[in-house]
CSV table of C-alpha atoms in Angstrom, one decimal:
chain,number,residue,atom,x,y,z
A,1,MET,CA,0.0,0.0,0.0
A,2,THR,CA,1.2,3.5,-0.8
A,3,SER,CA,1.3,6.5,1.6
A,4,LEU,CA,-1.3,9.2,1.0
A,5,ALA,CA,0.7,11.8,2.9
A,6,THR,CA,0.7,15.1,0.9
A,7,ALA,CA,2.2,17.9,2.9
A,8,GLN,CA,3.5,19.3,6.2
A,9,ARG,CA,1.3,22.0,7.8
A,10,SER,CA,1.7,24.3,10.7
A,11,LEU,CA,-0.2,23.4,13.9
A,12,ALA,CA,-0.4,27.2,14.7
A,13,ASP,CA,-2.1,27.9,11.4
A,14,PRO,CA,-3.1,24.8,9.3
A,15,SER,CA,-3.5,27.0,6.2
A,16,VAL,CA,0.3,27.3,6.2
A,17,ARG,CA,1.5,24.4,4.2
A,18,HIS,CA,5.0,23.1,3.2
A,19,PRO,CA,6.0,20.3,0.9
A,20,LEU,CA,6.2,16.8,2.5
A,21,TRP,CA,10.0,16.8,2.0
A,22,PRO,CA,12.3,17.5,3.7
A,23,PRO,CA,11.0,17.0,7.2
A,24,LEU,CA,11.1,20.4,9.0
A,25,THR,CA,12.4,19.2,12.4
A,26,GLY,CA,13.0,22.7,13.7
A,27,GLY,CA,9.3,23.6,13.6
A,28,CYS,CA,7.3,25.8,11.1
A,29,PRO,CA,9.6,28.5,9.6
A,30,VAL,CA,6.6,30.7,8.9
A,31,THR,CA,4.4,30.6,12.1
A,32,SER,CA,7.1,30.1,14.7
A,33,THR,CA,8.1,33.1,16.8
A,34,GLU,CA,11.2,33.9,18.9
A,35,ASP,CA,9.4,32.4,22.0
A,36,VAL,CA,7.5,29.5,20.5
A,37,ALA,CA,8.6,27.0,17.9
A,38,TYR,CA,5.3,25.5,16.5
A,39,PRO,CA,5.4,21.9,15.4
A,40,LEU,CA,4.1,20.6,12.1
A,41,ASP,CA,1.4,18.1,11.3
A,42,ILE,CA,1.1,15.8,8.3
A,43,ASP,CA,-1.9,16.1,5.9
A,44,TYR,CA,-3.2,13.2,3.7
A,45,ALA,CA,-5.5,12.7,0.7
A,46,TYR,CA,-8.3,11.4,2.9
A,47,ASP,CA,-10.6,11.1,0.0
A,48,ARG,CA,-8.4,8.4,-1.4
A,49,VAL,CA,-8.2,6.2,1.7
A,50,PRO,CA,-9.2,2.6,0.7
A,51,ALA,CA,-12.7,1.8,1.7
A,52,ASP,CA,-11.7,-1.5,3.3
A,53,LEU,CA,-8.7,-0.2,5.2
A,54,PHE,CA,-10.4,-0.6,8.6
A,55,ALA,CA,-12.3,-3.7,7.6
A,56,ARG,CA,-9.1,-5.8,7.8
A,57,PRO,CA,-7.7,-7.0,11.1
A,58,ALA,CA,-4.8,-5.3,12.8
A,59,ALA,CA,-1.4,-6.9,12.2
A,60,HIS,CA,2.2,-6.5,13.4
A,61,GLY,CA,4.1,-3.9,11.5
A,62,LEU,CA,3.0,-0.4,10.8
A,63,GLU,CA,2.8,-1.0,7.1
A,64,ARG,CA,-0.6,-2.4,7.9
A,65,TRP,CA,-1.7,1.3,8.0
A,66,ALA,CA,0.6,2.6,5.2
A,67,PRO,CA,-2.0,4.9,3.5
A,68,LEU,CA,-2.4,7.0,6.6
A,69,LEU,CA,1.3,7.2,7.5
A,70,PRO,CA,4.2,9.0,5.9
A,71,PRO,CA,6.3,6.7,3.6
A,72,LEU,CA,7.8,3.8,5.5
A,73,ALA,CA,11.2,3.7,3.8
A,74,ALA,CA,12.9,1.8,6.6
A,75,PRO,CA,12.2,-1.8,7.4
A,76,GLY,CA,10.2,-2.5,10.6
A,77,LEU,CA,10.5,-4.9,13.5
A,78,GLY,CA,6.9,-6.1,13.8
A,79,GLU,CA,5.9,-3.1,15.9
A,80,GLY,CA,2.2,-2.5,16.9
A,81,ASN,CA,-0.7,-4.8,17.3
A,82,THR,CA,-0.3,-4.7,21.1
A,83,PRO,CA,-2.9,-6.3,23.3
A,84,LEU,CA,-5.9,-4.6,25.0
A,85,VAL,CA,-6.1,-6.2,28.4
A,86,GLY,CA,-9.2,-5.9,30.6
A,87,LEU,CA,-8.9,-5.2,34.3
A,88,PRO,CA,-11.5,-6.7,36.7
A,89,ASP,CA,-13.5,-3.5,36.9
A,90,GLY,CA,-13.8,-3.2,33.1
A,91,VAL,CA,-11.1,-0.7,32.4
A,92,TRP,CA,-9.0,-1.6,29.4
A,93,ILE,CA,-5.2,-1.4,29.3
A,94,LYS,CA,-3.4,-0.9,26.0
A,95,ASP,CA,-0.1,-2.5,26.8
A,96,GLU,CA,2.6,-0.8,24.7
A,97,SER,CA,5.4,-2.7,26.6
A,98,ARG,CA,4.8,-5.5,24.1
A,99,ASN,CA,6.6,-3.6,21.3
A,100,PRO,CA,10.0,-4.8,20.0
A,101,THR,CA,12.0,-2.6,22.3
A,102,TRP,CA,9.3,-2.7,25.0
A,103,SER,CA,7.8,0.7,24.6
A,104,HIS,CA,5.4,2.9,22.5
A,105,LYS,CA,8.5,4.7,21.1
A,106,ASP,CA,8.8,2.0,18.5
A,107,ARG,CA,5.8,3.3,16.6
A,108,LEU,CA,7.3,6.8,16.5
A,109,ASN,CA,10.7,5.6,15.4
A,110,ARG,CA,9.5,3.3,12.6
A,111,VAL,CA,8.1,6.5,11.0
A,112,ALA,CA,10.9,8.9,12.0
A,113,VAL,CA,13.8,6.7,11.0
A,114,SER,CA,11.9,6.0,7.7
A,115,ALA,CA,11.9,9.7,7.1
A,116,ALA,CA,15.7,9.9,7.7
A,117,VAL,CA,16.2,7.1,5.2
A,118,ALA,CA,13.9,8.6,2.6
A,119,SER,CA,15.5,12.0,2.9
A,120,GLY,CA,19.1,10.7,2.6
A,121,ALA,CA,20.3,11.4,6.1
A,122,ARG,CA,23.6,9.9,7.0
A,123,GLY,CA,22.4,8.9,10.5
A,124,VAL,CA,20.0,9.7,13.3
A,125,VAL,CA,20.5,11.6,16.5
A,126,VAL,CA,18.3,11.6,19.6
A,127,SER,CA,18.2,12.9,23.1
A,128,SER,CA,16.6,10.4,25.5
A,129,SER,CA,16.6,9.1,29.0
A,130,GLY,CA,15.6,5.6,27.9
A,131,ASN,CA,12.7,4.5,25.7
A,132,HIS,CA,13.1,6.9,22.8
A,133,GLY,CA,16.9,6.3,22.5
A,134,ALA,CA,16.5,2.5,22.6
A,135,ALA,CA,13.8,2.6,19.9
A,136,ALA,CA,15.8,5.0,17.7
A,137,ALA,CA,18.9,2.8,18.0
A,138,ALA,CA,17.0,-0.3,17.1
A,139,TYR,CA,15.3,1.1,14.1
A,140,ALA,CA,18.5,2.9,12.9
A,141,ALA,CA,20.4,-0.5,13.2
A,142,ARG,CA,17.6,-2.2,11.2
A,143,ALA,CA,17.9,0.5,8.5
A,144,GLY,CA,21.7,0.4,8.5
A,145,LEU,CA,22.2,3.9,9.8
A,146,PRO,CA,24.5,5.0,12.6
A,147,CYS,CA,22.7,6.4,15.7
A,148,ALA,CA,24.0,8.9,18.3
A,149,VAL,CA,22.1,9.0,21.6
A,150,PHE,CA,22.5,11.7,24.1
A,151,THR,CA,21.4,10.3,27.5
A,152,SER,CA,21.5,11.2,31.1
A,153,PRO,CA,24.0,9.9,33.6
A,154,ASP,CA,21.0,9.2,35.9
A,155,ALA,CA,19.4,6.9,33.3
A,156,PRO,CA,18.6,3.3,34.4
A,157,PRO,CA,21.6,1.0,34.5
A,158,ALA,CA,20.3,-1.2,31.7
A,159,VAL,CA,19.8,1.7,29.2
A,160,ALA,CA,23.4,2.1,28.1
A,161,SER,CA,23.8,-1.7,27.6
A,162,HIS,CA,20.5,-1.7,25.6
A,163,LEU,CA,21.7,1.2,23.4
A,164,ARG,CA,25.2,-0.2,22.7
A,165,ALA,CA,23.7,-3.6,21.9
A,166,TYR,CA,22.2,-2.0,18.8
A,167,GLY,CA,25.6,-0.3,17.9
A,168,ALA,CA,24.5,3.2,19.0
A,169,THR,CA,27.1,5.8,20.1
A,170,VAL,CA,26.1,6.8,23.6
A,171,LEU,CA,27.0,10.4,24.6
A,172,THR,CA,26.7,11.7,28.1
A,173,VAL,CA,27.1,15.5,28.4
A,174,PRO,CA,25.7,18.3,30.5
A,175,LEU,CA,22.0,19.0,29.7
A,176,ALA,CA,22.7,22.5,28.5
A,177,SER,CA,25.0,21.2,25.8
A,178,VAL,CA,22.7,18.6,24.4
A,179,ARG,CA,20.7,20.6,21.9
A,180,PRO,CA,23.5,22.7,20.6
A,181,LEU,CA,25.5,19.6,20.0
A,182,MET,CA,22.6,17.9,18.4
A,183,ARG,CA,22.2,20.8,16.0
A,184,ARG,CA,25.9,20.6,15.0
A,185,ILE,CA,25.5,16.8,14.4
A,186,VAL,CA,22.6,17.6,12.1
A,187,ASP,CA,24.2,20.6,10.3
A,188,GLU,CA,27.8,19.3,10.0
A,189,LEU,CA,27.4,15.5,9.8
A,190,GLY,CA,24.2,15.2,7.9
A,191,PHE,CA,22.3,13.3,10.6
A,192,GLN,CA,18.6,13.8,11.1
A,193,SER,CA,17.2,14.4,14.6
A,194,VAL,CA,14.3,12.2,15.6
A,195,SER,CA,13.7,14.2,18.8
A,196,SER,CA,13.5,18.0,19.4
A,197,VAL,CA,16.3,20.4,18.5
A,198,THR,CA,14.4,23.6,19.5
A,199,ASP,CA,14.7,25.6,22.7
A,200,GLY,CA,11.4,27.6,22.3
A,201,ALA,CA,8.9,24.8,23.1
A,202,HIS,CA,9.2,21.2,22.0
A,203,THR,CA,8.7,20.5,18.3
A,204,GLY,CA,10.2,17.0,17.7
A,205,HIS,CA,10.1,15.2,14.4
A,206,PRO,CA,7.0,16.2,12.4
A,207,PHE,CA,6.5,12.7,11.1
A,208,GLY,CA,7.0,10.9,14.4
A,209,PRO,CA,3.6,11.3,16.1
A,210,GLU,CA,1.9,9.8,13.1
A,211,GLY,CA,3.1,6.5,14.3
A,212,TYR,CA,1.1,6.9,17.5
A,213,LYS,CA,-2.1,7.2,15.5
A,214,THR,CA,-2.0,3.5,15.0
A,215,ILE,CA,-2.7,3.0,18.7
A,216,ALA,CA,-6.1,4.6,18.2
A,217,TYR,CA,-6.8,2.5,15.1
A,218,GLU,CA,-6.0,-0.8,17.0
A,219,ILE,CA,-8.2,0.2,20.0
A,220,ALA,CA,-11.1,1.0,17.8
A,221,LEU,CA,-10.8,-2.3,16.0
A,222,ASP,CA,-10.5,-4.3,19.2
A,223,LEU,CA,-13.5,-2.6,20.9
A,224,GLY,CA,-15.6,-2.3,17.7
A,225,ARG,CA,-16.1,1.4,18.5
A,226,ALA,CA,-14.3,4.4,19.9
A,227,PRO,CA,-13.9,4.4,23.7
A,228,ALA,CA,-15.4,7.1,25.8
A,229,GLU,CA,-12.1,8.1,27.4
A,230,VAL,CA,-8.4,7.5,26.8
A,231,HIS,CA,-5.9,8.2,29.6
A,232,LEU,CA,-2.2,8.6,28.7
A,233,PRO,CA,1.1,9.2,30.4
A,234,THR,CA,2.3,12.6,29.2
A,235,GLY,CA,5.7,14.3,28.9
A,236,TYR,CA,6.0,16.5,25.8
A,237,GLY,CA,2.6,15.4,24.5
A,238,GLU,CA,3.5,13.7,21.2
A,239,LEU,CA,1.7,10.5,22.2
A,240,LEU,CA,-1.3,12.4,23.4
A,241,PHE,CA,-1.5,14.3,20.1
A,242,GLY,CA,-1.0,11.2,17.9
A,243,VAL,CA,-3.7,9.1,19.7
A,244,ALA,CA,-6.1,12.1,19.5
A,245,LYS,CA,-5.4,12.6,15.8
A,246,GLY,CA,-5.9,8.9,15.2
A,247,PHE,CA,-9.4,8.9,16.7
A,248,GLN,CA,-10.3,12.1,14.9
A,249,GLU,CA,-9.3,10.5,11.6
A,250,LEU,CA,-11.5,7.5,12.4
A,251,ALA,CA,-14.5,9.8,13.0
A,252,ARG,CA,-13.7,11.8,9.8
A,253,LEU,CA,-13.6,8.6,7.7
A,254,GLY,CA,-16.9,7.3,9.2
A,255,VAL,CA,-15.2,4.3,10.9
A,256,THR,CA,-16.4,5.5,14.4
A,257,GLY,CA,-19.2,7.7,15.4
A,258,SER,CA,-17.4,9.7,18.1
A,259,VAL,CA,-14.0,10.9,19.3
A,260,PRO,CA,-13.0,10.0,22.9
A,261,ARG,CA,-12.1,12.6,25.5
A,262,VAL,CA,-8.3,12.4,25.8
A,263,TYR,CA,-6.8,12.9,29.3
A,264,ALA,CA,-3.1,13.7,29.9
A,265,ALA,CA,-1.5,12.5,33.1
A,266,GLU,CA,1.6,14.4,34.1
A,267,PRO,CA,3.8,13.9,37.2
A,268,ALA,CA,3.0,16.5,39.9
A,269,ALA,CA,6.8,17.2,40.1
A,270,ALA,CA,6.6,18.8,36.6
A,271,GLY,CA,3.3,19.7,34.9
A,272,ALA,CA,4.2,22.0,32.0
A,273,LEU,CA,1.1,21.1,30.0
A,274,THR,CA,-1.0,21.7,33.1
A,275,GLU,CA,0.5,25.2,33.4
A,276,ALA,CA,0.1,25.9,29.7
A,277,LEU,CA,-3.6,25.1,29.8
A,278,ARG,CA,-4.2,26.9,33.1
A,279,THR,CA,-2.7,30.1,31.7
A,280,GLY,CA,-4.0,29.8,28.2
A,281,ARG,CA,-0.6,29.8,26.6
A,282,PRO,CA,0.7,27.5,23.8
A,283,VAL,CA,3.8,26.6,25.8
A,284,ALA,CA,4.8,26.8,29.5
A,285,ARG,CA,8.2,26.1,31.2
A,286,VAL,CA,8.2,24.8,34.8
A,287,PRO,CA,10.7,23.7,37.3
A,288,VAL,CA,11.0,20.0,37.7
A,289,GLY,CA,11.2,18.4,41.1
A,290,PRO,CA,12.4,14.9,42.0
A,291,THR,CA,10.2,12.0,40.8
A,292,ALA,CA,10.4,8.4,39.9
A,293,ALA,CA,8.6,9.2,36.6
A,294,TYR,CA,11.8,10.3,35.0
A,295,ALA,CA,10.5,9.4,31.5
A,296,ILE,CA,7.8,12.1,31.6
A,297,ASP,CA,9.3,14.8,33.9
A,298,CYS,CA,9.5,17.5,31.2
A,299,GLU,CA,10.1,21.1,31.9
A,300,VAL,CA,8.4,22.4,28.8
A,301,ASN,CA,5.4,21.1,26.8
A,302,SER,CA,4.7,20.8,23.1
A,303,TYR,CA,1.8,22.8,21.6
A,304,ARG,CA,0.6,19.4,20.3
A,305,GLY,CA,-0.5,18.5,23.9
A,306,VAL,CA,-2.6,21.7,24.2
A,307,LEU,CA,-4.4,20.9,20.9
A,308,ALA,CA,-5.0,17.2,21.9
A,309,VAL,CA,-6.8,18.2,25.1
A,310,ARG,CA,-8.7,21.1,23.7
A,311,THR,CA,-10.0,19.4,20.5
A,312,THR,CA,-11.2,16.3,22.3
A,313,GLY,CA,-12.8,17.9,25.3
A,314,GLY,CA,-10.4,16.2,27.6
A,315,ALA,CA,-8.2,17.5,30.4
A,316,VAL,CA,-4.8,17.3,32.0
A,317,ARG,CA,-4.3,15.9,35.5
A,318,THR,CA,-1.2,15.7,37.7
A,319,VAL,CA,-0.4,12.5,39.6
A,320,THR,CA,2.0,12.0,42.5
A,321,ASP,CA,4.7,9.3,42.8
A,322,PRO,CA,2.6,7.3,45.4
A,323,GLN,CA,-0.4,7.4,43.0
A,324,MET,CA,1.7,6.1,40.2
A,325,ALA,CA,3.3,3.5,42.4
A,326,ALA,CA,-0.2,2.3,43.4
A,327,ALA,CA,-1.3,2.0,39.8
A,328,LYS,CA,2.0,0.2,38.9
A,329,ALA,CA,1.3,-2.3,41.7
A,330,GLU,CA,-2.3,-2.8,40.5
A,331,LEU,CA,-1.1,-3.6,37.0
A,332,ALA,CA,1.6,-5.9,38.3
A,333,ALA,CA,-1.1,-7.8,40.2
A,334,GLN,CA,-2.8,-8.4,36.9
A,335,GLY,CA,0.4,-9.6,35.2
A,336,ILE,CA,1.4,-6.3,33.5
A,337,TRP,CA,4.9,-5.0,34.7
A,338,CYS,CA,5.5,-1.5,33.7
A,339,GLU,CA,7.8,1.4,34.6
A,340,THR,CA,6.5,4.1,37.0
A,341,SER,CA,6.0,6.6,34.2
A,342,ALA,CA,4.0,4.1,32.2
A,343,ALA,CA,1.4,3.8,35.0
A,344,ALA,CA,0.6,7.5,35.0
A,345,GLY,CA,-2.5,7.1,32.8
A,346,LEU,CA,-4.1,4.6,35.1
A,347,ALA,CA,-3.0,6.6,38.1
A,348,GLY,CA,-4.7,9.7,36.6
A,349,PHE,CA,-7.9,7.8,36.0
A,350,ARG,CA,-7.9,6.2,39.5
A,351,ALA,CA,-7.1,9.5,41.3
A,352,HIS,CA,-9.5,11.8,39.4
A,353,GLY,CA,-12.2,9.4,38.1
A,354,SER,CA,-14.6,10.2,35.2
A,355,ARG,CA,-17.4,12.6,34.8
A,356,GLY,CA,-20.3,10.2,34.2
A,357,THR,CA,-18.6,8.2,31.5
A,358,GLU,CA,-20.8,5.9,29.5
A,359,GLY,CA,-18.6,3.6,27.4
A,360,PRO,CA,-15.2,1.9,27.5
A,361,VAL,CA,-12.3,3.6,29.3
A,362,VAL,CA,-8.8,2.8,28.0
A,363,CYS,CA,-5.5,3.6,29.8
A,364,VAL,CA,-2.3,3.3,27.8
A,365,VAL,CA,0.7,1.7,29.5
A,366,THR,CA,3.7,2.9,27.6
A,367,SER,CA,6.8,0.8,28.6
A,368,SER,CA,8.3,-2.1,30.5
A,369,GLY,CA,9.2,-2.2,34.1
A,370,TYR,CA,12.8,-3.1,33.4
A,371,LYS,CA,13.3,0.6,32.4
A,372,ASP,CA,12.7,2.0,35.9
A,373,VAL,CA,15.7,3.5,37.6
A,374,ALA,CA,15.3,1.2,40.6
A,375,THR,CA,15.0,-2.0,38.6
A,376,ALA,CA,17.7,-4.6,39.3
A,377,ARG,CA,19.5,-2.5,41.9
A,378,GLU,CA,18.5,-4.7,44.7
A,379,SER,CA,19.3,-8.4,45.0
A,380,PRO,CA,17.0,-10.8,46.9
A,381,ALA,CA,18.3,-12.1,50.2
A,382,PRO,CA,19.1,-15.8,50.3
A,383,THR,CA,16.1,-18.0,51.1
A,384,PRO,CA,16.4,-20.3,54.1
A,385,GLN,CA,16.4,-23.9,52.8
A,386,ASP,CA,14.2,-25.4,55.4
A,387,TRP,CA,10.7,-26.4,54.4
A,388,GLU,CA,8.9,-24.4,57.1
A,389,SER,CA,10.4,-21.1,55.9
A,390,ILE,CA,9.4,-21.8,52.3
A,391,ARG,CA,5.9,-22.9,53.3
A,392,ASP,CA,5.5,-19.7,55.4
A,393,ALA,CA,6.7,-17.5,52.6
A,394,LEU,CA,4.2,-19.0,50.2
A,395,ALA,CA,1.4,-18.8,52.8
A,396,ALA,CA,2.2,-15.1,53.3
A,397,ALA,CA,2.1,-14.5,49.5
A,398,GLY,CA,-1.3,-16.2,49.4
A,399,ASP,CA,-2.6,-13.9,52.1
A,400,ARG,CA,-1.8,-10.7,50.2
A,401,PRO,CA,-4.9,-8.6,49.4
A,402,ASP,CA,-4.0,-8.6,45.6
A,403,SER,CA,-3.5,-12.3,45.4
A,404,GLY,CA,-7.1,-13.2,44.7
A,405,ALA,CA,-7.2,-15.4,47.8
């Protein structure tokens, strides 16, 4: 199937359009200001979408949705088609930890690395504390491109090993130096950035969030309808925007009869999107406090998140570390092990509830528990070898409130 993507357009003013190539990774050159770099969106020839596109089942590999994605010039890894798992109270969990590098970022990088290949980039560069870097490195390796990853010295211990396994060059420099160095790698070495290179707000790669639309497509196919609400962990807001756009496309094409309210869940230690919406600004910058949700503790939001909440009638909520820990434990008791950040969507739903929701509620879990900072830092104490100790340990496990006993 052939991509029906036609152009890049400014999210500040959709009437401002640019050719599809090259990807404008620094934001819209027409509508951006000194203070705000406005991201770009991708437009499609929607009148040419095959009538049976959503009549076919979902499948591994984003090429399943090729007409509504930018050209997929890079080979994939069987990303997508992740399960929708029901909790005992009827809430649905979209488990993105089942992707090839165990996070939702595989969807973004299948599309963004494809853009790098199609536009002749010599490599890709990314700034990431974990998930994004791992996915970029994997898809760059698959495409035969070198990958440079700027990462934090505080990243989980397994992250550097994960990145180097794919052949990525891991760079650890002071935070203030990351974006200037990324821009030099782009300008002087011919690499393409698959994360944000702008200081005035977060723009990111214009093609990347298109990969997240496929989450909405899969949810709608699994449920047979659009849900009433979707709750998502939110950092910069690219996932939020992509999922909202996917549901809006489904309604536009007549596949579903409604668009769900999309709810962002940010760590209380940050909350840039919360501040932007509270003050009516496109972008806000906030101080970031300590939190275990390191993957979404962003000091600045993207305008994409503002649009996703406003256009779907949703809201943004902040969640504390204890609330995320409780949601993470609830998911683990149901067999889903995720990192703290990944549990933020469910934490937001549990903490703030719904406003008379009629219809399915979906919470997106974004990544595996192995990516938490604390994972594998503690070794279990030796177990006494006598039968009584083992029996007592199992009896205590059976008495836990979450054991189903």
